[in-house]
XYZ file of C-alpha atoms in Angstrom:
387
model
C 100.985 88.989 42.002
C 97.182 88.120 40.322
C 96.807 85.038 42.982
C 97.731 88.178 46.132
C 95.089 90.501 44.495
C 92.447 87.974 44.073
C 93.517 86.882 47.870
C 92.558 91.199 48.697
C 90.007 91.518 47.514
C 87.611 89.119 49.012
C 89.136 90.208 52.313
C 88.679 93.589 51.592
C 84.750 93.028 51.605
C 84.845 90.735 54.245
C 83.184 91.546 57.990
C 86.295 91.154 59.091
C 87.719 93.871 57.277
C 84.537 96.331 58.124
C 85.281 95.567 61.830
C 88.994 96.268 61.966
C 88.532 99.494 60.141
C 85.505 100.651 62.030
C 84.654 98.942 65.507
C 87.542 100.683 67.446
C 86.650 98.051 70.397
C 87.977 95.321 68.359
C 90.800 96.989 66.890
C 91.916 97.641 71.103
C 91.841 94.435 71.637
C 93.580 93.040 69.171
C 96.579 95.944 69.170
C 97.133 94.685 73.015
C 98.688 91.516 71.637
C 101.265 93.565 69.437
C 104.816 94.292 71.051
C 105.300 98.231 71.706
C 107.629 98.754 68.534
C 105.123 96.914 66.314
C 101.950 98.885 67.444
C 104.074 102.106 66.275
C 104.241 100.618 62.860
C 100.911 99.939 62.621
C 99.510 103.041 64.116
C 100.166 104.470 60.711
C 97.741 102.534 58.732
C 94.971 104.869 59.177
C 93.245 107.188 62.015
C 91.335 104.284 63.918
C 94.181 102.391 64.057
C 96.296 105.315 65.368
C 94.101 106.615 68.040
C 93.648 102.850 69.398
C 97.112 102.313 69.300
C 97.867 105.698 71.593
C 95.019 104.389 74.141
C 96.756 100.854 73.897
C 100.050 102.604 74.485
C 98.671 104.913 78.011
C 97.694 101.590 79.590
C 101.612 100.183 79.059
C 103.018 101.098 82.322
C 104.780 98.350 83.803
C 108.051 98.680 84.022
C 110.585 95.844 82.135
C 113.775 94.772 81.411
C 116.307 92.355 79.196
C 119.269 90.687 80.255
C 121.699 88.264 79.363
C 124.547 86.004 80.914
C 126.943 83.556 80.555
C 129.306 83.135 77.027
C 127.939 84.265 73.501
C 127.600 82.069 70.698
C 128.297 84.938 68.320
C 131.058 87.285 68.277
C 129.106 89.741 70.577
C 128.400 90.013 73.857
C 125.715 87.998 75.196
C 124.005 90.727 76.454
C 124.952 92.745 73.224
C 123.690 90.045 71.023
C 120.175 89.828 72.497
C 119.360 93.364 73.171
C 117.658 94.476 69.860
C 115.589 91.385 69.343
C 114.275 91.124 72.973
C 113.208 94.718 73.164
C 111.366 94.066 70.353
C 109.065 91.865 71.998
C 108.860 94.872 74.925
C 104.869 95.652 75.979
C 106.404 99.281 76.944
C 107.486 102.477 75.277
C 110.017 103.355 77.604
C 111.167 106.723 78.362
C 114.788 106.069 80.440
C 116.258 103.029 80.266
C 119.215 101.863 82.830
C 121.952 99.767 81.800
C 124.644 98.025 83.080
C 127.365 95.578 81.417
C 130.224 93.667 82.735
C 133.285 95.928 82.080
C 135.389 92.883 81.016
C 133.565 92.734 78.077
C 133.022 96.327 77.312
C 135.756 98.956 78.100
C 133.586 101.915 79.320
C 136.207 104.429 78.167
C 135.214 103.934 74.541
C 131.477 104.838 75.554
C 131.466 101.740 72.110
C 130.870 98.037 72.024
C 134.522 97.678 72.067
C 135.937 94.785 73.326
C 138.601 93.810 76.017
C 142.120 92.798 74.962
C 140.799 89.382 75.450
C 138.555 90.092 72.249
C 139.733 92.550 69.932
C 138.690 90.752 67.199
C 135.350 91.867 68.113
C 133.855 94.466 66.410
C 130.771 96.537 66.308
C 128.853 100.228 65.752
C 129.232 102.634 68.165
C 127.430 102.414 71.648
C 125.558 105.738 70.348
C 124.362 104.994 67.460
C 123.526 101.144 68.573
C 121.295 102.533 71.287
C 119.748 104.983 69.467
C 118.781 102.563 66.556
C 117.221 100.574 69.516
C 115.199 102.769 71.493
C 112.458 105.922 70.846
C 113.953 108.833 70.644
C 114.045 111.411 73.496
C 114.550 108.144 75.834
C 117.083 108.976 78.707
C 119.882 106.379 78.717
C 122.176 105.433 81.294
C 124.829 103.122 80.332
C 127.733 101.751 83.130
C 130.233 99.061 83.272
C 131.495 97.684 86.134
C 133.292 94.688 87.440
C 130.423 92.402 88.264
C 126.570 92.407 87.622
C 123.640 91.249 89.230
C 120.378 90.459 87.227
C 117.295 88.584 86.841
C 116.555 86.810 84.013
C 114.520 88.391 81.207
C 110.575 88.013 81.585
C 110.559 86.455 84.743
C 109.185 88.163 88.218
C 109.420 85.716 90.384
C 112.798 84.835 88.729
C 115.734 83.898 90.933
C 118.377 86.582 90.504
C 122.421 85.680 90.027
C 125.357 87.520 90.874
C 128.161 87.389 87.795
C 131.531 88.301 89.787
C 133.264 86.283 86.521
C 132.033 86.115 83.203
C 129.750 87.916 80.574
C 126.689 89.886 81.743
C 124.151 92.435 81.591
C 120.669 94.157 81.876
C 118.521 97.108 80.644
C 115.514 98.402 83.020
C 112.856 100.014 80.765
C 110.672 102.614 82.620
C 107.927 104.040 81.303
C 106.357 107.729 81.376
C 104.060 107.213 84.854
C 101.962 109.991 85.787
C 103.424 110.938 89.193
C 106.618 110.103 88.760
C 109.216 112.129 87.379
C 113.022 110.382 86.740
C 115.369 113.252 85.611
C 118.816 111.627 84.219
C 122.013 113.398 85.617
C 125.814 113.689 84.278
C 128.932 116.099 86.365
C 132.484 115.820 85.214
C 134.986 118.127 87.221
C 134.033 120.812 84.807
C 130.091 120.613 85.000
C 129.457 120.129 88.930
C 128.458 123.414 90.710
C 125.659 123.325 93.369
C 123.899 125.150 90.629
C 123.813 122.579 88.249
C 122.958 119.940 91.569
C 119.405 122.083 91.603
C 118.728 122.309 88.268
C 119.093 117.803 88.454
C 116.513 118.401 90.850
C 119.189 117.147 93.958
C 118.765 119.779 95.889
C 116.287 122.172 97.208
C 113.796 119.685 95.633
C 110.685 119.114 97.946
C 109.338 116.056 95.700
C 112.942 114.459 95.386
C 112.640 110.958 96.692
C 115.211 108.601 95.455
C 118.761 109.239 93.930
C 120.408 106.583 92.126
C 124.184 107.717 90.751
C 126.995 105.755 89.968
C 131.178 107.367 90.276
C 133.290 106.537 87.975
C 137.075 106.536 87.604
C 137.179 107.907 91.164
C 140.280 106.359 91.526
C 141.907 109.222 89.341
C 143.432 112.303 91.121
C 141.110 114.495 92.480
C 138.074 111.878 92.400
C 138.023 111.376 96.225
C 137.182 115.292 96.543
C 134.458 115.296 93.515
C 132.960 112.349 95.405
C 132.680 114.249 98.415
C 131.354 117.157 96.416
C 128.564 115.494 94.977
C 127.746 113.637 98.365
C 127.906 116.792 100.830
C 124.849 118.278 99.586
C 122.501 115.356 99.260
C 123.609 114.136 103.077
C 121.166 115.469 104.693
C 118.798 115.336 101.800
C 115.800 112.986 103.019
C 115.782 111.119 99.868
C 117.112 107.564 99.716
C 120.621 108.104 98.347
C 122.195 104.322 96.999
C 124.964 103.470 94.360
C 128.122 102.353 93.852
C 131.880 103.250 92.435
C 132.043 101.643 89.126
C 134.886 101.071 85.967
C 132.845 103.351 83.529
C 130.169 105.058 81.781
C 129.282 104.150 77.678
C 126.332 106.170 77.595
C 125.474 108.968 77.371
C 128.858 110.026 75.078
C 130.817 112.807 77.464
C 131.619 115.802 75.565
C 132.502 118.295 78.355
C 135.866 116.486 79.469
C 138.819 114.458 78.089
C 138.443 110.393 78.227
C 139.433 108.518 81.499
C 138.160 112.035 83.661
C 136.269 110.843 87.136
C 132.515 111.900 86.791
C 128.944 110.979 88.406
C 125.964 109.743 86.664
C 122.403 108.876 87.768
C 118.738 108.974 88.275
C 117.031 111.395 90.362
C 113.334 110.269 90.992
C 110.534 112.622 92.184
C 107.136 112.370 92.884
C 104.676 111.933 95.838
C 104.068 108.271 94.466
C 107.944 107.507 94.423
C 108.782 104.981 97.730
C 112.155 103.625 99.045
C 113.651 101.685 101.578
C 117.821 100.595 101.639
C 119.613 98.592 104.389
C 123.167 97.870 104.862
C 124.819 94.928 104.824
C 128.253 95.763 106.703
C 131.466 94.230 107.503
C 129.657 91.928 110.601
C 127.576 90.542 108.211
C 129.257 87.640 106.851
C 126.760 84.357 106.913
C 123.500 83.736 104.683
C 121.358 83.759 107.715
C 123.109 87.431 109.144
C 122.345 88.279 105.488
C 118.490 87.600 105.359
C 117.922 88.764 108.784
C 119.401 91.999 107.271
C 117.626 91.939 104.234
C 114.170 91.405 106.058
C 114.352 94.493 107.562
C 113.467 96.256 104.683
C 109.963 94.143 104.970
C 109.177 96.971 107.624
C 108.594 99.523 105.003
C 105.925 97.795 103.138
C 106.751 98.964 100.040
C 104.430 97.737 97.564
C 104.932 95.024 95.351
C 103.992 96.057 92.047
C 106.253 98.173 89.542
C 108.718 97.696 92.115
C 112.548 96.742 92.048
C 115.384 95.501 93.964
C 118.805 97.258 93.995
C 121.999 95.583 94.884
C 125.205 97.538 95.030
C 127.846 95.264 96.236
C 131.772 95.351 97.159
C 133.514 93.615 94.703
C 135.327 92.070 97.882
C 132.521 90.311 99.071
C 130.422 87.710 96.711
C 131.311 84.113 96.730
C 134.845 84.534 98.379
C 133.163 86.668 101.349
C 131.369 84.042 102.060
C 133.931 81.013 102.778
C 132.939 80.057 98.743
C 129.274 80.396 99.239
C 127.644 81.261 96.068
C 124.930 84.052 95.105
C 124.326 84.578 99.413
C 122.894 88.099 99.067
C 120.964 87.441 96.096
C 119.354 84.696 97.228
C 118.892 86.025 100.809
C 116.853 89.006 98.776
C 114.576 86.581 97.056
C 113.618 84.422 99.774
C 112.625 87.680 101.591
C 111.245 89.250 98.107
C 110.075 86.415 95.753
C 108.450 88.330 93.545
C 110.322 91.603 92.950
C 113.141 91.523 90.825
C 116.475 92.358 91.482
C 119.531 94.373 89.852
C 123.016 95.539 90.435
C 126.465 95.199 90.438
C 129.713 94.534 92.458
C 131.860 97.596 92.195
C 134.912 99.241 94.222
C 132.897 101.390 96.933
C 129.155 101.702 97.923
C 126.821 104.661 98.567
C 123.554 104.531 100.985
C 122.361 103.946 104.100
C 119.506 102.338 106.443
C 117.007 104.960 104.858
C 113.022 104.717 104.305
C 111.226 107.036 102.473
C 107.664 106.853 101.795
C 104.943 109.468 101.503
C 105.341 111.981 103.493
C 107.859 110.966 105.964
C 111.929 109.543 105.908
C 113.018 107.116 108.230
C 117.066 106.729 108.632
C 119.813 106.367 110.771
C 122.769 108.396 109.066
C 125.626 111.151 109.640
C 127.885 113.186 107.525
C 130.408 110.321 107.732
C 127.527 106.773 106.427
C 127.376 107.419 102.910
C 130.488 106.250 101.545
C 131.266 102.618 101.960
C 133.734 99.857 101.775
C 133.138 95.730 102.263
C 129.726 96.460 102.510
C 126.476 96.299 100.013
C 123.347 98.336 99.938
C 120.261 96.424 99.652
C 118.084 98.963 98.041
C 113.554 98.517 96.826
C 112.288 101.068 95.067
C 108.662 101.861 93.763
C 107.970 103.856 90.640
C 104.408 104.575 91.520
């Protein structure tokens, strides 16, 4: 204890002392090499340090992401495994965070970390209180499983992404608060959709609405194929960008307004005059890799921009490496060639939602009826800008 007091002290007269407890330049500087989580910790050492650390914080706004694949070498989930540590090392305070897992490896039911049959000798906390151990609070959190997952590794831009039809996977995208930009999360059961509740999501009668991301699950259930068609009548002639997909199940947020295994719809709904989008359709006639770039590359014609900007892919679990004559990762890799540096996400679930849509500024481009939004066979090919 003597030799770390003797070690203080000369420090604590140092320069270097002086000028991390004075020269707010310096301490700036220095706080931009700290991961988000850390610089919270250390904005409590004294005022400097705090007020640096909240200027630090209001220039983090790139969006991010972690993901995993392939098996674990620990009794968890490789996605599961990773998720703590990685967003640890996040340059980002996020404020709603979209997830998706393979639902092999998580049964979305149990809104838990519980495991398929397949392991039931894995065990872990609660998907709640996991997630809320892991990120700030008042973060939105949307959590899905679904059969297969698309994803591009962690920390990587220019990454190639991979589709996982087989096999463990699974990603969080961390957005941050942007000025501009407002992403409102969304949850209806049977028992909590009403066009009321539609306009207080901001889906409808909402000038600034741009892009609507939602995600149906157990639609297979009695009385699903109506609530789909309930939630989709109002937003078709909506001119936001409307793209998703009919997935296994949701883990997060916990549902308290109906009984386990109900159909529902969760999502984003993204607003804002800085908010862009574009989505083709790959359909049933495209069945080659070069049909599926030439489709892809028509999204070039909205000029999105690059930056804090992501790929969506929302697939048909029927297409994928069997679709193509046992061609492997075709649409994924048709998007990067076209895309190289914007990542891309998604998943391969049992129907898709969107059209040939562009929305940008002030204007929507799209070619779509009362009859385009619901598909089957197909995948939507979706960019969208956060501002």
């Amino acid at each position: 204890m003597s030799e770390s007091l003797d070690f203080c002290e000369p420090f604590q007269n140092s320069k270097a002392a002086y000028v991390l407890s004075n020269v707010a330049e310096v301490v700036e500087r220095v706080l931009m090499f700290i991961p988000t989580k850390s610089l919270l910790r250390v904005a409590s050492v004294c005022r400097l340090w705090r007020n640096c650390a909240r200027r630090v914080l209001r220039t983090q706004q790139h969006l991010t992401w972690v993901s995993a694949s392939g098996p674990s070498t620990t009794e968890l989930h490789s996605f599961c495994s990773i998720l703590a540590e990685e967003v640890e090392k996040v340059f980002l305070l996020p404020k709603t965070v979209l997830m998706m897992v393979d639902c092999e490896a998580l049964t979305g039911q149990e809104y838990c970390y519980e495991q398929s049959k397949a392991k039931k000798s894995r065990q872990c906390m609660s998907m709640a209180e996991e997630l809320n151990q892991i990120f700030p609070k008042g973060c939105d959190i949307v959590g899905i499983a679904t059969p297969g997952i698309v994803l591009t590794p962690t920390g990587s831009w220019t990454g190639a992404p991979k589709e996982y039809q087989e096999g463990e996977a699974g990603f969080a995208v961390m957005l941050p608060n942007t000025d501009g930009v407002h992403i409102k999360p969304f949850h209806f059961c049977k028992k909590t959709i009403s066009l009321e509740a539609m306009k207080e999501a901001g889906l409808v009668d909402n000038p600034e609405l741009r892009v609507v991301v939602m995600f149906i699950y157990e639609a297979y259930k009695s009385g699903g194929a109506r609530f789909l068609s309930q939630i989709l009548e109002p937003l078709t002639n909506s001119k936001a960008l409307i793209a998703g997909g009919l997935v296994e199940g949701v883990f997060y947020p916990p549902r308290d307004c109906c009984s386990k295994g109900s159909y529902g719809v969760i999502g984003l709904a993204l607003s804002g005059r800085k908010v862009q989008g574009a989505s083709v359709l790959l359909d049933q006639d495209v069945g080659t890799a070069k049909e599926a770039e030439a489709t892809v590359r028509r999204l070039k014609a909205a000029r999105i921009p690059e930056r804090n900007t992501l790929g969506f892919m929302f697939a048909c679990v029927g297409r994928g490496q069997n679709y193509y004559h046992n061609q492997h990762n075709v649409e994924a890799d048709a998007f990067h060639k076209v895309f190289p540096n914007t990542p891309l996400f998604g998943l391969f679930g049992n129907g898709e939602i969107g059209c040939d849509r562009i929305v940008k500024d002030d204007y929507t481009l799209c070619n779509s009826d009362s009859d385009t939004l619901q598909h089957e066979y197909t995948t939507v090919m979706t960019l969208v800008h956060f501002g």
